[in-house]
Amino acid sequence: MPSQLRPPPVVVAALQLQVTLDGIEPPIWRRLWVEDTITLGRLHEVLQIVMGWQDYHLHQFITGQRFDDQIFYTPPWDDGFGDDAFIARQRDETRVKARTILPLVGDSVTYAYDLGDSWEHTLLLEKVVLVNPMEQWLPWCIDGCRACPPEDVGGSGGYGRFLEATADPSHEDHASQVEWGGDFDPERFDRKAVNTALWWWAKARGRHRKLRPDLSDR
């Protein structure tokens, strides 16, 4: 007998996450929905899109407050620069689901990106919601505020100097920093563009083929 196709689920569980870039005021943040089955490896790709990074550098998900208690979730090819103490507490992010390290509403972990510029993000599980996958595709950016800093700007200190120079035409580095930063606007956040990019990301992985990106401002 021919196999019968299973009907799509009526609802799926989704994690509502807030990601905030640490050490920046006013804050740079995003709120998003992801399926609760997403792995940390896939979540990294989603976070790069919603924040506006370009995935040029190493990254880690970090649990634990004290260094001795911390576990580092990284890509499988990350060799930890040969640091045995680090490698002993290293885990493959492609084999771990986000819900494993964020089991309860209110839990948070650190998402570190670019270990040179040392950008750290607080990733908070705000709640678990039920989503109809035939009406709303995932991942989905609900809201956000302000632009992510340019890549390789030099961390929070470098970013502060960059903003100071670009905002002041009399600054000695104004021309060079404006040329380097292009049309960067620190207040820009385009949710429509983010969700369109997420739709293409999902489509490339065989998801949500029948749903077009919703470009309305809802």
Coordinates of C-alpha atoms in Angstrom, one line a residue:
M1 CA 0.0 0.0 0.0
P2 CA 1.3 3.5 -0.8
S3 CA 2.4 5.4 2.3
Q4 CA 0.0 8.0 3.5
L5 CA 1.3 11.5 4.1
R6 CA 0.9 12.8 7.6
P7 CA -1.1 16.0 7.8
P8 CA 0.8 19.0 9.0
P9 CA 0.6 19.7 12.7
V10 CA -2.1 22.1 13.8
V11 CA 0.3 23.9 16.1
V12 CA 4.0 23.7 17.0
A13 CA 5.7 25.0 20.1
A14 CA 8.0 28.0 19.6
L15 CA 10.4 29.7 21.9
Q16 CA 10.1 33.4 22.3
L17 CA 13.6 34.7 22.8
Q18 CA 15.0 38.1 23.5
V19 CA 18.6 38.7 22.5
T20 CA 20.3 41.8 23.8
L21 CA 23.8 43.0 23.0
D22 CA 25.6 43.6 26.3
G23 CA 27.5 46.7 27.1
I24 CA 25.7 49.1 24.7
E25 CA 23.4 52.0 25.6
P26 CA 20.8 52.6 24.4
P27 CA 20.3 48.8 24.1
I28 CA 20.4 46.9 20.9
W29 CA 17.9 44.0 21.0
R30 CA 15.7 41.7 19.1
R31 CA 12.7 39.5 20.0
L32 CA 12.0 36.4 17.9
W33 CA 10.2 33.1 17.7
V34 CA 12.1 29.8 16.8
E35 CA 10.8 26.2 16.9
D36 CA 11.6 24.6 20.2
T37 CA 13.4 21.8 18.3
I38 CA 16.0 24.1 16.9
T39 CA 19.6 23.2 17.5
L40 CA 22.2 25.7 18.7
G41 CA 24.0 25.4 15.4
R42 CA 20.8 26.6 13.6
L43 CA 20.0 29.1 16.2
H44 CA 23.5 30.7 15.7
E45 CA 22.6 31.2 12.0
V46 CA 19.3 32.8 12.9
L47 CA 20.9 35.1 15.5
Q48 CA 23.4 36.3 12.9
I49 CA 20.5 37.3 10.6
V50 CA 18.3 39.0 13.2
M51 CA 21.1 40.9 14.8
G52 CA 22.8 41.9 11.5
W53 CA 26.2 40.2 11.9
Q54 CA 28.0 38.7 8.9
D55 CA 29.3 35.5 10.5
Y56 CA 32.9 36.4 9.9
H57 CA 34.2 35.2 13.3
L58 CA 34.1 32.5 15.9
H59 CA 31.1 32.2 18.2
Q60 CA 30.1 30.3 21.4
F61 CA 27.0 29.7 23.4
I62 CA 28.1 29.7 27.1
T63 CA 26.3 28.4 30.2
G64 CA 27.4 28.9 33.8
Q65 CA 28.4 32.0 35.6
R66 CA 31.8 31.1 37.0
F67 CA 34.5 30.1 34.6
D68 CA 35.0 26.7 36.3
D69 CA 31.3 25.9 35.8
Q70 CA 31.0 27.1 32.2
I71 CA 30.2 24.9 29.2
F72 CA 31.0 26.1 25.7
Y73 CA 28.8 25.1 22.8
T74 CA 30.7 25.7 19.5
P75 CA 30.9 24.4 15.9
P76 CA 32.4 20.9 15.7
W77 CA 35.4 22.3 13.8
D78 CA 36.4 24.7 16.5
D79 CA 39.6 23.4 18.0
G80 CA 39.7 25.8 20.9
F81 CA 43.2 26.9 19.9
G82 CA 44.5 23.7 21.5
D83 CA 43.5 24.8 25.0
D84 CA 42.9 21.5 26.9
A85 CA 40.9 23.1 29.7
F86 CA 38.6 24.7 27.2
I87 CA 38.2 21.5 25.1
A88 CA 37.3 19.5 28.1
R89 CA 34.2 21.7 28.6
Q90 CA 33.4 22.1 24.9
R91 CA 30.3 20.6 23.3
D92 CA 29.1 20.3 19.6
E93 CA 26.4 22.9 19.1
T94 CA 25.0 21.0 16.1
R95 CA 24.0 18.1 18.5
V96 CA 22.4 20.2 21.2
K97 CA 18.9 21.8 21.1
A98 CA 18.4 25.3 22.4
R99 CA 15.7 24.0 24.8
T100 CA 18.4 21.9 26.5
I101 CA 20.3 25.0 27.7
L102 CA 17.1 27.1 28.1
P103 CA 14.8 24.6 29.8
L104 CA 12.7 27.1 31.8
V105 CA 11.0 30.4 31.1
G106 CA 13.3 33.1 32.5
D107 CA 16.5 31.2 31.9
S108 CA 19.3 33.0 30.0
V109 CA 22.6 32.1 28.4
T110 CA 25.4 34.0 26.8
Y111 CA 25.9 34.1 23.0
A112 CA 29.4 35.3 22.2
Y113 CA 30.4 36.4 18.8
D114 CA 33.8 37.6 17.5
L115 CA 36.1 36.7 20.3
G116 CA 38.5 39.6 19.3
D117 CA 35.9 42.3 19.6
S118 CA 34.2 40.3 22.4
W119 CA 30.6 40.9 21.6
E120 CA 28.4 39.1 24.2
H121 CA 24.7 38.8 23.9
T122 CA 22.2 37.8 26.7
L123 CA 19.8 35.3 25.2
L124 CA 16.6 35.1 27.4
L125 CA 13.7 32.6 27.1
E126 CA 10.7 34.9 27.7
K127 CA 8.0 32.3 27.1
V128 CA 6.8 29.3 25.0
V129 CA 4.0 30.0 22.4
L130 CA 1.9 27.8 20.1
V131 CA 2.1 28.7 16.4
N132 CA 0.1 27.4 13.5
P133 CA 2.8 26.5 10.9
M134 CA 0.4 26.9 8.0
E135 CA -0.2 30.5 9.0
Q136 CA 3.0 31.6 10.5
W137 CA 6.5 30.4 9.4
L138 CA 9.4 30.2 11.7
P139 CA 11.8 31.6 12.6
W140 CA 10.1 35.0 12.9
C141 CA 11.4 38.4 14.2
I142 CA 8.7 40.1 16.3
D143 CA 10.4 43.3 17.2
G144 CA 13.8 44.9 17.7
C145 CA 15.6 48.2 18.2
R146 CA 18.7 49.8 16.8
A147 CA 21.3 48.6 14.4
C148 CA 24.0 46.1 15.1
P149 CA 27.5 47.6 15.2
P150 CA 29.7 47.2 12.1
E151 CA 31.9 44.2 11.9
D152 CA 35.5 44.7 13.2
V153 CA 34.7 48.1 14.8
G154 CA 36.7 47.2 17.9
G155 CA 34.2 46.1 20.4
S156 CA 32.1 48.4 22.6
G157 CA 34.9 50.9 23.1
G158 CA 35.7 51.0 19.4
Y159 CA 32.0 51.4 18.5
G160 CA 31.8 54.4 20.9
R161 CA 34.7 56.0 19.2
F162 CA 33.2 55.3 15.8
L163 CA 29.9 56.9 16.7
E164 CA 31.7 59.9 18.2
A165 CA 33.8 60.4 15.0
T166 CA 31.0 59.9 12.5
A167 CA 28.6 62.2 14.4
D168 CA 31.1 65.1 14.6
P169 CA 32.2 66.7 11.3
S170 CA 35.0 68.5 13.2
H171 CA 36.4 65.2 14.5
E172 CA 39.9 64.5 13.1
D173 CA 38.7 60.9 12.1
H174 CA 35.3 61.9 10.8
A175 CA 36.1 61.6 7.1
S176 CA 37.9 58.3 7.4
Q177 CA 35.3 56.7 9.7
V178 CA 32.4 57.9 7.5
E179 CA 34.1 56.3 4.5
W180 CA 34.8 53.1 6.4
G181 CA 31.3 52.8 7.8
G182 CA 29.5 53.7 4.6
D183 CA 25.8 54.6 5.2
F184 CA 25.7 53.1 8.7
D185 CA 22.8 54.4 10.7
P186 CA 22.9 53.3 14.4
E187 CA 19.1 53.8 14.8
R188 CA 18.2 51.7 11.8
F189 CA 16.2 48.5 12.3
D190 CA 14.2 47.0 9.4
R191 CA 12.1 44.2 10.6
K192 CA 10.6 43.5 7.2
A193 CA 14.1 43.0 5.7
V194 CA 15.0 40.7 8.7
N195 CA 11.9 38.5 8.2
T196 CA 12.5 38.3 4.4
A197 CA 16.0 37.1 5.1
L198 CA 14.7 34.6 7.6
W199 CA 12.2 33.3 5.1
W200 CA 14.9 32.7 2.5
W201 CA 17.0 31.0 5.2
A202 CA 14.1 28.7 6.0
K203 CA 13.2 28.0 2.4
A204 CA 16.9 27.0 1.7
R205 CA 16.4 24.3 4.3
G206 CA 13.2 23.0 2.9
R207 CA 10.8 24.8 5.2
H208 CA 7.7 26.9 4.6
R209 CA 7.7 26.5 0.8
K210 CA 4.0 27.4 0.5
L211 CA 4.2 30.5 2.7
R212 CA 5.5 33.8 1.3
P213 CA 7.2 36.3 3.5
D214 CA 4.7 38.7 5.1
L215 CA 6.0 42.2 4.3
S216 CA 3.2 44.0 6.1
D217 CA 4.2 45.9 9.2
R218 CA 2.3 43.7 11.6

